[in-house]
Each structure stands twice: as C-alpha cells, then as structure tokens.
Coordinates of C-alpha atoms in Angstrom, one line a residue:
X1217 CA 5.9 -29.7 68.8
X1218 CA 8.5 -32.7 67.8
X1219 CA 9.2 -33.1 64.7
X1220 CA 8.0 -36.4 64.6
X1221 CA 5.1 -36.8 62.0
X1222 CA 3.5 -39.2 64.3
X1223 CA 2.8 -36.7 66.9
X1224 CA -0.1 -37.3 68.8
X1225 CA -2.0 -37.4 72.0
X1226 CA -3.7 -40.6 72.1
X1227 CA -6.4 -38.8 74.4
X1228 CA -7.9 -36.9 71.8
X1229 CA -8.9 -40.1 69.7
X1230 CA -12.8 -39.6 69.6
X1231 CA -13.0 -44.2 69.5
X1232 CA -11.2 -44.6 72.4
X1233 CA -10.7 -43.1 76.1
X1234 CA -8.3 -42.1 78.2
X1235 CA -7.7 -43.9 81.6
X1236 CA -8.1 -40.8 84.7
X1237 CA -7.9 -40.6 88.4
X1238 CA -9.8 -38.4 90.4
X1239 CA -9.4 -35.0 90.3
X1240 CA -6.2 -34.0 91.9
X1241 CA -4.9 -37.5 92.7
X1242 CA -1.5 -38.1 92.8
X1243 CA -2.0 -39.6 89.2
X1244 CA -2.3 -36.6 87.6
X1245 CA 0.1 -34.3 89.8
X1246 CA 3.8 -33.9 88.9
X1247 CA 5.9 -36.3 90.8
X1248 CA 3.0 -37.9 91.8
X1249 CA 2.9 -41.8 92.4
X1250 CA 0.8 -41.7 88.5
X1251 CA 3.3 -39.7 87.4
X1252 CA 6.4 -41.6 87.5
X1253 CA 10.2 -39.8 88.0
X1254 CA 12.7 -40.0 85.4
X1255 CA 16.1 -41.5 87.0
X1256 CA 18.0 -39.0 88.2
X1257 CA 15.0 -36.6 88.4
X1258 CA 14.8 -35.0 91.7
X1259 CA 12.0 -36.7 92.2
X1260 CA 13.0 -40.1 90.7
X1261 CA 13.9 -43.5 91.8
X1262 CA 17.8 -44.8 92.2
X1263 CA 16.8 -48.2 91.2
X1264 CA 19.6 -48.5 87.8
X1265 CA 17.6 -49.1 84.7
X1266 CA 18.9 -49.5 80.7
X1267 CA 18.0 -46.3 79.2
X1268 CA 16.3 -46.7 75.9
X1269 CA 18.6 -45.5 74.3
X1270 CA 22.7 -45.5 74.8
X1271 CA 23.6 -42.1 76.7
X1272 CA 20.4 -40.8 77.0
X1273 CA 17.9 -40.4 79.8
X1274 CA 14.1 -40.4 78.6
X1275 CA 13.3 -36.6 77.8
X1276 CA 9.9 -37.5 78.6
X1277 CA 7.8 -39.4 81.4
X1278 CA 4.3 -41.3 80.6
X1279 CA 1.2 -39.9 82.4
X1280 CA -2.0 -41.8 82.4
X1281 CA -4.0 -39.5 80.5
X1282 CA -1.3 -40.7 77.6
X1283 CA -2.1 -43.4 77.5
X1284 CA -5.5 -45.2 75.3
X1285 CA -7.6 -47.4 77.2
X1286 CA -9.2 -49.8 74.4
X1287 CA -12.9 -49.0 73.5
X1288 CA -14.0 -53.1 74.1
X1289 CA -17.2 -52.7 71.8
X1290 CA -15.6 -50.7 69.3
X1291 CA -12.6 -53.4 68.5
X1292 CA -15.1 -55.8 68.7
X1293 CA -16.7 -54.0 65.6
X1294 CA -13.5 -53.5 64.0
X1295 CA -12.2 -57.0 64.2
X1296 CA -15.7 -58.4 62.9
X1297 CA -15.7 -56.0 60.4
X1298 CA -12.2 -56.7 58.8
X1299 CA -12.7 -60.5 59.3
X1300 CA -15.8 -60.6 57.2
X1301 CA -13.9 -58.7 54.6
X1302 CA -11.1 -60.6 55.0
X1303 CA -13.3 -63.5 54.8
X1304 CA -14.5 -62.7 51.3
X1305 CA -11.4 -61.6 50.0
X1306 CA -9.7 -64.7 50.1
X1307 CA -12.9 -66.6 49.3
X1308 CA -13.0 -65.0 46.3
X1309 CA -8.9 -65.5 45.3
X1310 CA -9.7 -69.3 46.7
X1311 CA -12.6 -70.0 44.3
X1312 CA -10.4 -69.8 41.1
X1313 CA -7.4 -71.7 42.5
X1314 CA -9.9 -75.2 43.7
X1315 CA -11.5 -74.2 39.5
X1316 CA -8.2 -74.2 37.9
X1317 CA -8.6 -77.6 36.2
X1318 CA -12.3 -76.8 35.3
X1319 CA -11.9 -73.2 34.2
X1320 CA -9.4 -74.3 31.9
X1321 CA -11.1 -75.7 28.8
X1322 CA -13.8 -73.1 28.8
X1323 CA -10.9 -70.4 28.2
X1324 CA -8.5 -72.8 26.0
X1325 CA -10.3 -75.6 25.2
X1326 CA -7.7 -76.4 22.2
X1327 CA -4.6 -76.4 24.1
X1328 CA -2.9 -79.3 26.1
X1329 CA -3.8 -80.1 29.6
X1330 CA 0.1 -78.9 30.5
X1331 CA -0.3 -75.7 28.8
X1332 CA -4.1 -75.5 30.2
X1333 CA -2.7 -75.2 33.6
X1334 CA 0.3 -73.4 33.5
X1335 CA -2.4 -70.7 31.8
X1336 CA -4.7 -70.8 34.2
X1337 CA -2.2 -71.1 37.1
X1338 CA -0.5 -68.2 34.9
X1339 CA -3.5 -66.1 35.4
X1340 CA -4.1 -66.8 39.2
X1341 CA -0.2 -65.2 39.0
X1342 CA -1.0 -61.9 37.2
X1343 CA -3.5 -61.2 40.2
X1344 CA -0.2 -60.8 42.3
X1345 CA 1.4 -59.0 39.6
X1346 CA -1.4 -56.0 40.1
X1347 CA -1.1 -56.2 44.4
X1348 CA 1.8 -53.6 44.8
X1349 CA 0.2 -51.1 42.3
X1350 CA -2.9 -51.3 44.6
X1351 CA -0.7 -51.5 48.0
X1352 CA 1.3 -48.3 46.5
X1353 CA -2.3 -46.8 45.7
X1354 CA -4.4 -48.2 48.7
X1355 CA -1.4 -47.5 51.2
X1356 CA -0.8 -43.9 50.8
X1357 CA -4.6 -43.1 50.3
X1358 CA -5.0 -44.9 54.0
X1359 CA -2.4 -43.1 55.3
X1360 CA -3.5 -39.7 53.8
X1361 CA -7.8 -40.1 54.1
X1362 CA -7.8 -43.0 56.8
X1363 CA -8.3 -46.7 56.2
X1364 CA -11.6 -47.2 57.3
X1365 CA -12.6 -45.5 53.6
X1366 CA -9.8 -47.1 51.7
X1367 CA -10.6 -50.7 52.8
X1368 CA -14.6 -50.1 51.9
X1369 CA -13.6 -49.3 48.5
X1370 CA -11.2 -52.5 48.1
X1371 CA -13.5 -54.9 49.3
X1372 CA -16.2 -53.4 46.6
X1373 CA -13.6 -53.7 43.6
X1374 CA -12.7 -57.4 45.0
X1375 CA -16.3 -58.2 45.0
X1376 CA -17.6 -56.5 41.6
X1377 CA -14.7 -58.2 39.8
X1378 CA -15.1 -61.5 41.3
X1379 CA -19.1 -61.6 40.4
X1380 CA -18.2 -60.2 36.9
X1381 CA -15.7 -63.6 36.3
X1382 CA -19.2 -65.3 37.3
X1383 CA -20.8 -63.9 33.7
X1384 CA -17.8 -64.2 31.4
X1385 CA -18.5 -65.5 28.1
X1386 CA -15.7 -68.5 27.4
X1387 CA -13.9 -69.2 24.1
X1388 CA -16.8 -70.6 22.3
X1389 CA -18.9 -67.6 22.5
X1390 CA -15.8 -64.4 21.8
X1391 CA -12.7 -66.6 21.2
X1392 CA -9.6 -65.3 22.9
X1393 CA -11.1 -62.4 24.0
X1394 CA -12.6 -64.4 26.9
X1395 CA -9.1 -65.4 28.0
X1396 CA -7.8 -61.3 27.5
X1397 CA -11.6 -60.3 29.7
X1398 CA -10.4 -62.9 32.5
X1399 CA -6.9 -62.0 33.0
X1400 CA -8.1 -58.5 33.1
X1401 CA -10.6 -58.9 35.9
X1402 CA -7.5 -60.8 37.8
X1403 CA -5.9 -57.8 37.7
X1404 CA -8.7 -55.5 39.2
X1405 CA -9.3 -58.4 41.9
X1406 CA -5.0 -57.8 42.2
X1407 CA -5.3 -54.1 42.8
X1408 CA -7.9 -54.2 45.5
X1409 CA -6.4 -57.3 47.0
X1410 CA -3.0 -55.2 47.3
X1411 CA -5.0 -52.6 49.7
X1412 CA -6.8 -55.0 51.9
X1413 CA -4.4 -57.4 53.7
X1414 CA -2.4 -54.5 54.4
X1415 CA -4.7 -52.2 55.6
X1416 CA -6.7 -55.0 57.7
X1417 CA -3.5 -55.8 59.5
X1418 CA -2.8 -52.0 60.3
X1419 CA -6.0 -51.6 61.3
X1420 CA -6.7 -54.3 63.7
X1421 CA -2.6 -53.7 65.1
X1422 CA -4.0 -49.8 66.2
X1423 CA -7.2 -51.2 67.5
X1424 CA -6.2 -54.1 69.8
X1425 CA -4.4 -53.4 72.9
X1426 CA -0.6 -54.4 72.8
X1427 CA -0.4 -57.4 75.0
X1428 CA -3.1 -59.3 72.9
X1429 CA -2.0 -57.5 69.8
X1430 CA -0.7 -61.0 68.1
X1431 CA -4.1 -62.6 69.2
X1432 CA -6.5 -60.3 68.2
X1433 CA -4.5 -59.7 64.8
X1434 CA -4.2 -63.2 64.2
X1435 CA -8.0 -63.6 63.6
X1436 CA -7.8 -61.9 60.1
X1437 CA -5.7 -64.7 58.9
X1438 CA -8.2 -67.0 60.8
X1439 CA -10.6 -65.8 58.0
X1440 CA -8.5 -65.9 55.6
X1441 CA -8.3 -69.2 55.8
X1442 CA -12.2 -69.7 56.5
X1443 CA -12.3 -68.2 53.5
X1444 CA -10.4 -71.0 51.6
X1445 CA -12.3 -74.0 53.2
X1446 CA -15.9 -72.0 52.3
X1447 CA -14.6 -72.3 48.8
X1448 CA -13.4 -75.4 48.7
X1449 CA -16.4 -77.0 50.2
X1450 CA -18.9 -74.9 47.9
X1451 CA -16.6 -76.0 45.0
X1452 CA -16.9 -79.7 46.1
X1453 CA -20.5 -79.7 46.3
X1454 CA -20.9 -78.7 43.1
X1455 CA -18.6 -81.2 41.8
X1456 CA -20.4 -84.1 43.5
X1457 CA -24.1 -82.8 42.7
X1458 CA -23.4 -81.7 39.2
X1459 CA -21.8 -83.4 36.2
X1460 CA -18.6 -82.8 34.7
X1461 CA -20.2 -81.3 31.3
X1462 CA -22.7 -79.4 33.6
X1463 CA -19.9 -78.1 36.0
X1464 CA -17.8 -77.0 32.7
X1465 CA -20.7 -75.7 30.8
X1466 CA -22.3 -73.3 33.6
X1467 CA -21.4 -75.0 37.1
X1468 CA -18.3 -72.9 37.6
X1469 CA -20.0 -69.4 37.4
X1470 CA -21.7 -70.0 40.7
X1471 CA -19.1 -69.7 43.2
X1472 CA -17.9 -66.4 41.4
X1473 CA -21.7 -64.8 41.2
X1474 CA -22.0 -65.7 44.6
X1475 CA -19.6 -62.8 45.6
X1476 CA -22.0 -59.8 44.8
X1477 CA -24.8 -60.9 47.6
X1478 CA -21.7 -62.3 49.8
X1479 CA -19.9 -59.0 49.0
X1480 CA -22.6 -56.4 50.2
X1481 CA -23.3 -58.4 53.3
X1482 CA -19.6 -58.3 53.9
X1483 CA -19.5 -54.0 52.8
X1484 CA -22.2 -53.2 55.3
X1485 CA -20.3 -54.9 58.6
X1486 CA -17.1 -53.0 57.4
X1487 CA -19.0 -49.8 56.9
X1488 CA -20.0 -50.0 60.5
X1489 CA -16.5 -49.8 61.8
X1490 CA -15.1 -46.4 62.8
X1491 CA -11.4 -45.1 61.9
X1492 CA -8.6 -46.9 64.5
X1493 CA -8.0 -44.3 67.6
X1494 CA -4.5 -44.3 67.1
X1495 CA -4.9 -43.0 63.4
X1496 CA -7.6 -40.6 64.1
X1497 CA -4.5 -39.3 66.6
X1498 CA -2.0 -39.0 64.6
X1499 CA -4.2 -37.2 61.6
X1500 CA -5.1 -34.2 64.3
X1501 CA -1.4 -33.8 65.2
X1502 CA -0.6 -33.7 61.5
X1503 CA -3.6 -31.0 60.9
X1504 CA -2.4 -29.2 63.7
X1505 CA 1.2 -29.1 62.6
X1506 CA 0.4 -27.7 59.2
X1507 CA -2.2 -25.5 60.5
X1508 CA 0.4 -24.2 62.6
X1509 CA 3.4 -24.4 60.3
X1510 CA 4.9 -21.1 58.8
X1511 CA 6.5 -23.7 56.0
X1512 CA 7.0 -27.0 54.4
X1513 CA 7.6 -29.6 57.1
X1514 CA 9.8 -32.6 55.6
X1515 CA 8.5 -35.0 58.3
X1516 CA 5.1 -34.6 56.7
X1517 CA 6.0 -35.7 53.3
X1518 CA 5.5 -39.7 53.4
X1519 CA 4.7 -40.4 49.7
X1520 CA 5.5 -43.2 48.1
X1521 CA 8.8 -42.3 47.3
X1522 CA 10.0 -40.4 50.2
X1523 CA 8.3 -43.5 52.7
X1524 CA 11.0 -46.5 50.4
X1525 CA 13.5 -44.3 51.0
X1526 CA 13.1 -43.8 55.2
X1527 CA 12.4 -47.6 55.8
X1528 CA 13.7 -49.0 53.1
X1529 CA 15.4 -51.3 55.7
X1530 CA 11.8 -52.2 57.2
X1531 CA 10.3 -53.0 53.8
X1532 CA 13.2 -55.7 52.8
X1533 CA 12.3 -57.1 56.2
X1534 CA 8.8 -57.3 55.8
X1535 CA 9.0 -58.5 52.5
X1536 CA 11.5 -61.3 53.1
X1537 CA 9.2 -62.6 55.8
X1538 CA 5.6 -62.4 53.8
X1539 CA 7.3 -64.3 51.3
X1540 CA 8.8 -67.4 53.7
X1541 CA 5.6 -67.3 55.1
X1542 CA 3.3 -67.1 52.2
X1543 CA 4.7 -69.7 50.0
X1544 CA 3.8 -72.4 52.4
X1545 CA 0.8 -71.0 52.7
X1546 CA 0.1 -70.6 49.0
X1547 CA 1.7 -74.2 48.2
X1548 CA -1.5 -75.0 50.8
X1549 CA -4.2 -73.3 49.5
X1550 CA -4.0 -72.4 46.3
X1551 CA -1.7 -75.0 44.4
X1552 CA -2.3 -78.3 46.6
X1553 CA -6.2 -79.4 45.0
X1554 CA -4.1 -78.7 41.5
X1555 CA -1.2 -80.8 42.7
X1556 CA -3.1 -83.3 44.0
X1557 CA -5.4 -83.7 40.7
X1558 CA -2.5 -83.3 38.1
X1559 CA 0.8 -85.1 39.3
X1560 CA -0.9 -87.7 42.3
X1561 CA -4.0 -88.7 40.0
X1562 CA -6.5 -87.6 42.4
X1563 CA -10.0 -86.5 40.5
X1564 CA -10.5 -82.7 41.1
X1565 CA -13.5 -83.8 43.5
X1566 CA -10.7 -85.5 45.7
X1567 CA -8.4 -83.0 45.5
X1568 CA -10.5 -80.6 46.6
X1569 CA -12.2 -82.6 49.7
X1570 CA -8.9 -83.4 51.0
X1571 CA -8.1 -79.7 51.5
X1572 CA -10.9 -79.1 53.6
X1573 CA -10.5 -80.2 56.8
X1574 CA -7.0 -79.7 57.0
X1575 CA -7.7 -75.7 56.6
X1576 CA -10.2 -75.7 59.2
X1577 CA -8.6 -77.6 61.9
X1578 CA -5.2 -74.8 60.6
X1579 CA -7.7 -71.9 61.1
X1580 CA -9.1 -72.5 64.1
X1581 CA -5.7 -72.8 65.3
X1582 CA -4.4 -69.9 64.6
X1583 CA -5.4 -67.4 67.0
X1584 CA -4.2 -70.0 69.8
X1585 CA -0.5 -69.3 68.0
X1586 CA -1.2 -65.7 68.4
X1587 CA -1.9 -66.0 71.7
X1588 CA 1.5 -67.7 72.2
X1589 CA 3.4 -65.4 69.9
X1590 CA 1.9 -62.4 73.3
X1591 CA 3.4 -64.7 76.0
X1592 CA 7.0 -65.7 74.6
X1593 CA 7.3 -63.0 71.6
X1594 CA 7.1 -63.1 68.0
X1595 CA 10.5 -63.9 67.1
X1596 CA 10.2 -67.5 68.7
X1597 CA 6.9 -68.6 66.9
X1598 CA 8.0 -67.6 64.3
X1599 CA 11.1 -69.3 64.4
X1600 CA 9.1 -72.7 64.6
X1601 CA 7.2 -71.9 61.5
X1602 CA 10.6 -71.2 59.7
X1603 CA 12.3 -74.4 61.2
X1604 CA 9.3 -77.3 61.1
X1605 CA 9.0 -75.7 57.0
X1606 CA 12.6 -77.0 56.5
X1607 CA 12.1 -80.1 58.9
X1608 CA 9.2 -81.6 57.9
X1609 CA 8.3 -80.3 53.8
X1610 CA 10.2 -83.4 52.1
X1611 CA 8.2 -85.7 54.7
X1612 CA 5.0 -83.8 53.9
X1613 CA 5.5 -84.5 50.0
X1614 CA 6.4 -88.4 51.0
X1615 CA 3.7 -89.0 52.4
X1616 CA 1.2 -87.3 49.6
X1617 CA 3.1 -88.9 47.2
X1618 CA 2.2 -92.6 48.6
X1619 CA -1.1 -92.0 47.2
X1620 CA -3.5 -93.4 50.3
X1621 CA -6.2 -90.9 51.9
X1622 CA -5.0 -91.2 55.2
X1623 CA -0.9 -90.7 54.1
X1624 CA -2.3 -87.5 51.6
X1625 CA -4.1 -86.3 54.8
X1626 CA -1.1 -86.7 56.8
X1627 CA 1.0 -85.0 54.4
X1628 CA -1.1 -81.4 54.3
X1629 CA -0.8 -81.6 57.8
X1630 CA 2.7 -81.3 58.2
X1631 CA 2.7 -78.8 55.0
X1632 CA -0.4 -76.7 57.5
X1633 CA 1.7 -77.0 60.7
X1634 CA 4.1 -74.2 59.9
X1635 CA 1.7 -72.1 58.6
X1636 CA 0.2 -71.8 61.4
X1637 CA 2.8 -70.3 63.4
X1638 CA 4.3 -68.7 60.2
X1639 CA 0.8 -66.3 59.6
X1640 CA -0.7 -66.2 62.7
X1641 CA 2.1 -63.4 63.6
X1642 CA 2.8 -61.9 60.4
X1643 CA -0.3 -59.6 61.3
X1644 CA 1.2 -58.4 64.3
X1645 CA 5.1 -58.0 63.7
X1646 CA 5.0 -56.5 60.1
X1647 CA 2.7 -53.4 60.8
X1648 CA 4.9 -52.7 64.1
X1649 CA 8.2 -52.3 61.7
X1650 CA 6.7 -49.0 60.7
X1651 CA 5.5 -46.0 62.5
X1652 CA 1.6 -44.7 62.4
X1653 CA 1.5 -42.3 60.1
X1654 CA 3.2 -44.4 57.7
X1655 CA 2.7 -47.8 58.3
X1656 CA -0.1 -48.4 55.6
X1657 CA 1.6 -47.1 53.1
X1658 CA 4.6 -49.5 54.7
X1659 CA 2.5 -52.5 54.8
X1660 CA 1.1 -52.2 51.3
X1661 CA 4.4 -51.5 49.4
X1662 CA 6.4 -54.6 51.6
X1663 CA 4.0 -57.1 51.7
X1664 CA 2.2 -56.8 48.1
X1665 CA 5.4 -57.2 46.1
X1666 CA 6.9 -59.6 47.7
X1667 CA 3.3 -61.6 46.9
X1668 CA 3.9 -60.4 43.5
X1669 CA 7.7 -61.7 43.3
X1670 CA 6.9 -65.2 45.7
X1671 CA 4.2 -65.7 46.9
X1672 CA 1.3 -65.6 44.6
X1673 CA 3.5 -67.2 42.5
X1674 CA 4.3 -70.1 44.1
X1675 CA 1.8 -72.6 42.0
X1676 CA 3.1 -71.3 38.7
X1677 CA 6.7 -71.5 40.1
X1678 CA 6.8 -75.4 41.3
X1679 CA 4.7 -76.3 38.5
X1680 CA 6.9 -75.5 36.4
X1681 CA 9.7 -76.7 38.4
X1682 CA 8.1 -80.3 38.1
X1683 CA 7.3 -79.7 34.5
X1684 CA 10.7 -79.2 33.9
X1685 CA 12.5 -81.4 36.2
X1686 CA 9.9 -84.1 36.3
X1687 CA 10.4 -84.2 40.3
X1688 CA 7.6 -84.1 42.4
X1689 CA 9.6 -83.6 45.3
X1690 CA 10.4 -79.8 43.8
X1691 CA 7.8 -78.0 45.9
X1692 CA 9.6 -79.4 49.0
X1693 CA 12.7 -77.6 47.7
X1694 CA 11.3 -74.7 47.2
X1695 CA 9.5 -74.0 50.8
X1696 CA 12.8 -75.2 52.8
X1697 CA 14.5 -72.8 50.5
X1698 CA 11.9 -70.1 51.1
X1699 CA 12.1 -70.7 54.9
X1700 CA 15.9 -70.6 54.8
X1701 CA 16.0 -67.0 53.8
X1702 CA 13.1 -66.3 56.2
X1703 CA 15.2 -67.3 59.1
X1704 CA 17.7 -65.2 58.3
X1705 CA 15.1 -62.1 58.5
X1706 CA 13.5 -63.6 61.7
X1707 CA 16.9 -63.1 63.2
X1708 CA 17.4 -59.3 62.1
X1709 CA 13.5 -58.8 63.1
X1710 CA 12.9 -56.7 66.3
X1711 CA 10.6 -58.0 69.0
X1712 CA 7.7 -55.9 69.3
X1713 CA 4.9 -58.1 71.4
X1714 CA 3.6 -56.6 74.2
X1715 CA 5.7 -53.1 73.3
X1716 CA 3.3 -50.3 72.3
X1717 CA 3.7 -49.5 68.1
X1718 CA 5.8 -47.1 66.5
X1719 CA 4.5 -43.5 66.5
X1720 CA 2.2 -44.6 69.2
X1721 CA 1.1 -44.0 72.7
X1722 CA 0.9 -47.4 74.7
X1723 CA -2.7 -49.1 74.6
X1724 CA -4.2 -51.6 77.4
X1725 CA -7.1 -53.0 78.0
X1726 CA -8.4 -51.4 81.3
X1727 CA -8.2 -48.3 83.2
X1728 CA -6.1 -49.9 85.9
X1729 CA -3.7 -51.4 83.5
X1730 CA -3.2 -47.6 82.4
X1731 CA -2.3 -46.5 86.2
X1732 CA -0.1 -49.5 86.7
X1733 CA 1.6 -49.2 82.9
X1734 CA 2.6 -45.2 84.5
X1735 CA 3.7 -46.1 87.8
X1736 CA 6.3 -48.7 86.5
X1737 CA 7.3 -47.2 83.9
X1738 CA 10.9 -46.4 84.6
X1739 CA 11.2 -50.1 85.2
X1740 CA 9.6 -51.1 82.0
X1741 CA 11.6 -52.9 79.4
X1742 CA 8.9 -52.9 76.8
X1743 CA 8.4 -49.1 77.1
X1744 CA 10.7 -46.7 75.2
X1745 CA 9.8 -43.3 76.3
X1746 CA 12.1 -41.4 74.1
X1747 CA 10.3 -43.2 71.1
X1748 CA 6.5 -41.9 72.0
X1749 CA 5.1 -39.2 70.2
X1750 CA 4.8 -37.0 73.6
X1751 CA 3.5 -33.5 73.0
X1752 CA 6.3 -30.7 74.3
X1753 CA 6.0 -30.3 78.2
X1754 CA 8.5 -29.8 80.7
X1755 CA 9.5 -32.5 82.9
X1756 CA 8.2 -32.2 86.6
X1757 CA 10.5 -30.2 88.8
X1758 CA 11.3 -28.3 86.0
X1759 CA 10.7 -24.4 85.4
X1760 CA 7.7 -24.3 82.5

C-alpha cells in the first residue's frame, strides 16, 4: 500500500458506483483501449505530453473501475440536506445582526446609544471569537468519525442556542447577568458555527462531480444568503406590525424562538443524507492500513497539530482568501441595516427593507457565478470579486451616503456585486487546497480563524473606525484594503476546477464520462496520475 493516508479505491464507496464495461472488454484488460498506456509503455502512445510532475513518468495509469460515477439522487439529498442547514445557520447569526439596535436597550438600557452598539456589535464579534475552537473540534471529529455525524450535532447546538436567546430575561429582570447569559450563548452558537461551513463545503466538494464542483458547491452560500434575506424580512415585519415598545418589550424574541421548530425541520433533512463516497473511501483504506500495520504509521496521524504543521502553507492561503471575501460579505449582511440606521439616519425598519432585495437578487446569483468559475476556472472569478471590491467600494459608500432610496439601493448593489463572485467559489477552491482525509480538519482550522481575526469582525472593526475617525467613507477603506491582500493570495492559489480533489479518485457524472476520462488520460491536463491514491499494482506489460 502507499503511504499516502488518503489511500483509497473510490469503487468501494457503498453511496456511489463505479462506471464498468462488459465483461472482458478492452476497458477492463491491460493495454486495452479503457485502459490507457503510460508514455513510453510498450503499449503507450508517442504523442509528447507534460508529465505531472518534472522527471517523472506517472507510476500509475487510471482504469475505469477507479474512477466514481456520481450517485444523482444521493447528491441531490446531500446538497438539500446541507442547504437547509446552511440555511438556518446563517438565519440564525442574521437575526441578531438586523436586532442589533433593538436588542440593545433590553441588555444596557443605561448606557449611550454609541456604547449600546459597539456592545451589541461587540457581542455579534465574540460569536467569531468561539468558531476556530469549534472548527479545531468539529474538523478533526469529521475527519476521524465522518461529517455526516459531526454536522447533525452543529446544526443542533446552532439551533438550541439560538431558541434559548429567544427566552432570555434582559437587564430589568437579572441585571448584568442578562448581558454575561447572552454573550455566552454567542459563543455556543460560535462553536457550532465553526464546524458547519466547513464541513458543508467538504462535504458537498466530495459529493458533486468535479466539472460542476463550483456549481453545485456554490448553492451552500446560495443559502446562506437566503438565510439573511428570511431574516431580514421576518425582522421587518415585525417592525412594521408591531410597535417600538412592543418590538423592545417582547417582539424581538420571536425570530430567535423561531429556530427550535425551524431547527428540527432543518435536523431531519440533514439526517437523511448519507456519508460523502469519497470519505467513506478513504476511512476503509485507513482501517485497512492499521489493520494491517505491524506499527505506528505517521501518515495516519492528522491531529490538530500534526495537520498546521503539513499545510501550514494551505491554511495561510485559505485563510487570507475567507477573509477578502468575507468582509465584503459581512459589511453586507451583517453591519449594512446597523450602518444605514446609525450614521445615514435611516429608521431600523428602513434599514432593514433596503437589505432585502439586494440579497436575494445576490443569492440567486450565485450559483450562475459558480457555474462560470467550472468553465474559465476559479482563479479568474475570483479575480473579479477581488478587483470590482477595490473598484467600485468608495462609489458604493457615495452613493449610500446621498441618502435617496434609489442611490442607497444602488450603492448595496455595487457593495453585493463582488460578493458574488468572491463566495460563490470559496466553496469549491478552499476544500481542494487539502487532501481527503484531512481536509475537514483543514477547512475548519483556515477558515474559522480567519472569521475570528476579520471577518466576523468586520462591523465592530469599521464602526469603530468611524467612531474614531468620524469618516463614513472608512468601511470603503477597509474592503479595498481587505481585497488587496486577497489578490495577492488569488495569485499564489492553484487552479483546481474541473481537476479531481486531493487524495481523491476523479468523479463525473455518467458512466461514459468515466470511459472517456480513461481513454484520454495520458492527454489530460487536469489529471495528475502520480497524485491519486491508486492501490499497488503493476503497470500493464509488467511482470506482477
């Protein structure tokens, strides 16, 4: 066996199935058409091709029964299943950015409107402060038990915290205790957070086939962003419907207690999806090996620890991008309605209302910019969503700041434009930086602190930038500075659309896909056969 840890035979994956030619078809045979030559092989083509890597011929050669031939219903449940959750997740974080500036005198109804804000904003912060514990957590459990199990639990903790914010007392009834009980369920909605996007995205990436990996991927930030707009648009029909004494005194809770019947629903589709094929691989080569091991095999040791110090280069990556990406997004989302109410003079109702649209029109355009990101690679869309953040944020915050509907409008817009092709790939490129049996773990450490550092923070960080400054053109600043430093990592980041993930066998979408993927192969650019987690056999022409 290699020593790879991410050894594996996608055939044996019990969720998907193996393309196959009839019995003793040359697909199957050695040096048969299915069974392509390596160059130089007796049996191989002359046609000169770039090795995958310098001064080395493939060891190994692709046969069909390699490769995984997408079970269609099965992604279908997977993808439905992570959306709802992903759905509820972000409703939930959404809810208590659009209450901010209602939340705030229940918990510290003494203290000035400033410091209200940067408290409240403060504790929508400490929520990001909690995601890498959970990613560290979340991550290796995934990696270790499987993430089907791992992202049932986090989308229980997301949805018992969020309903228990629903039956807080507020200052009145237990003083600053209230505040102490609400910072603390923030951090339990934190932990859980830290496990889902992660996991979501390495799930879906090892479900969908790789040439619609960026589309099908890009769905989960579809919801996220669903998500928002259902909370924005429950929040503003409160606001119009109820009074502002009502909406203080008890109108608030609704949104949050609305998680626990939201949060089963969203449990039992996510309990009805099945571990990703290329995982379920990957675990039986790694119970194999140390069934079969007479001692310790490093390659098997992917804690914490062990994992920063192996892709310590991926993680900076990763973690460079989620935050370029993210801030805009945040700025969006969760500080815009606060923005909006506090430095434009726009009453929360407004400032809310305004949001909504704007994320919808964003959300339903997002898989379209996954789609785009499988036809010209991820590397260019993503290069638009760094560039248009540095082109057009001080014109976005211009045109807020004129203070019409139609300008303010206008203005989220342009902020929405990048982020759309800024997260519509970040589901697809991160999780292919790291290999199978550790990409989980990967994902959870990379992404959830660099939320923790930038992104989560990014209302608390240009509020206080304006507070300070007494600019309102700081937030602009900050995203074309964010984006600067994304570009940067764009450039270093390796293509991976259409290319089969790390530690994994390639995946299509039809059985015929499969036969023509193995009779090209040696002509392939997006295959690297010395990088696939073959199981030992000789090559064909070759003494067994």
């Amino acid at each position: 066996m290699p020593t790879d840890p991410d050894s594996q035979k996608t055939l044996t994956a019990p969720t998907g199935r193996s393309a196959s030619a009839p019995d003793g078809s040359a697909a199957d045979r050695p040096g048969g058409s299915g069974d392509a030559a390596v160059k130089g092989s007796p049996h191989g083509s002359s046609t000169p091709r770039k090795p995958a890597r310098k001064f080395r011929l493939p060891s190994h050669r692709l046969k069909v029964s390699d490769v995984n031939v997408v079970n269609k219903p099965m992604l279908k449940k997977a993808i439905g299943g992570t959306i709802v959750g992903n759905t509820m997740e972000w409703y939930d974080v959404g809810v208590f950015g659009y209450l901010v500036t209602t939340m705030g005198p229940v918990f510290l109804p003494d203290a000035d409107p400033a410091v209200r804000t940067l408290f409240m904003l403060g504790t929508f912060a400490v929520t990001f402060v909690a995601r890498p514990l959970g990613g560290i957590v979340c991550g290796w459990l995934g990696d270790k038990v499987g993430r089907q199990r791992v992202l049932a639990a986090t989308l229980t903790m997301m949805a018992a915290s969020t309903f228990g914010i629903g039956l807080l007392p507020g200052y009145a009834q237990i003083g600053g205790w209230a505040a102490a009980l609400l910072v603390t369920l923030k951090l339990i909605q934190g932990f859980s957070t830290g496990g889902e996007y992660a996991g979501a995205t390495t799930f879906v990436s090892e479900y969908a086939p790789d040439k619609k990996r960026g589309f099908f991927a890009s769905f989960l930030d579809m919801g996220s962003y669903l998500g928002f707009a259902v909370g924005a648009a429950l929040v503003s029909v409160l606001q119009l419907t109820l009074s502002a004494s009502d909406m203080e005194a008890w109108g608030w809770r609704i949104p949050f207690l609305l998680a626990g019947p939201l949060g089963l629903i969203a449990i039992y589709f996510r309990s009805k999806i099945e571990e990703s094929p290329q995982f379920q691989a990957t675990l039986d080569a790694q119970e194999a090996k140390v069934n079969s091991a007479t001692e310790k095999d490093p390659s098997t040791n992917t804690g914490p620890i062990m994992l920063v110090k192996t892709y310590w280069r991926q993680i900076i990556l990763a973690m460079i991008l989620a935050a370029a990406a993210n801030t805009v997004g945040y700025a969006l989302t969760s500080y815009m309605p606060t923005y909006l109410t506090d430095s434009k003079g726009y009453d929360p109702i407004h400032g809310t209302l305004l949001t909504i649209p704007v994320l919808v029109i964003m959300a339903a355009c997002i898989p379209l910019t996954g789609r785009l990101s499988d036809k010209v690679g991820r590397r260019p869309v993503l290069w638009v969503g760094a560039g248009s953040t540095v082109v057009l944020s001080i014109p976005a915050f211009l045109l807020i700041g004129i203070g019409e509907v139609w300008s303010t409008l206008a203005g989220l817009a342009l902020v929405a434009f990048p982020v759309t092709f800024y997260v519509a790939n970040l589901a697809s490129a991160l999780p292919a930086l790291f290999p199978t049996s550790s990409r989980y773990g990967g994902m959870g450490i990379a992404y959830n602190f660099s939320m923790a550092i930038f992104g989560g923070t990014t209302p608390f960080i240009v509020a206080s930038l304006i507070q300070a400054t007494g600019n309102d053109m700081m937030p602009a600043y900050y995203l074309m500075a964010t984006s600067v430093i994304g570009g940067i990592a764009i450039y270093f980041l390796p293509e991976s659309a259409r290319r089969p993930l790390p530690g994994s066998m390639p995946s299509v979408a039809t059985e015929e896909e499969a036969r023509e993927l193995v009779a090209t192969q040696e002509d392939n650019p997006l295959l690297d056969l010395d990088a696939m987690p073959f199981e030992d056999r000789p090559l064909a022409g070759t003494p067994s």
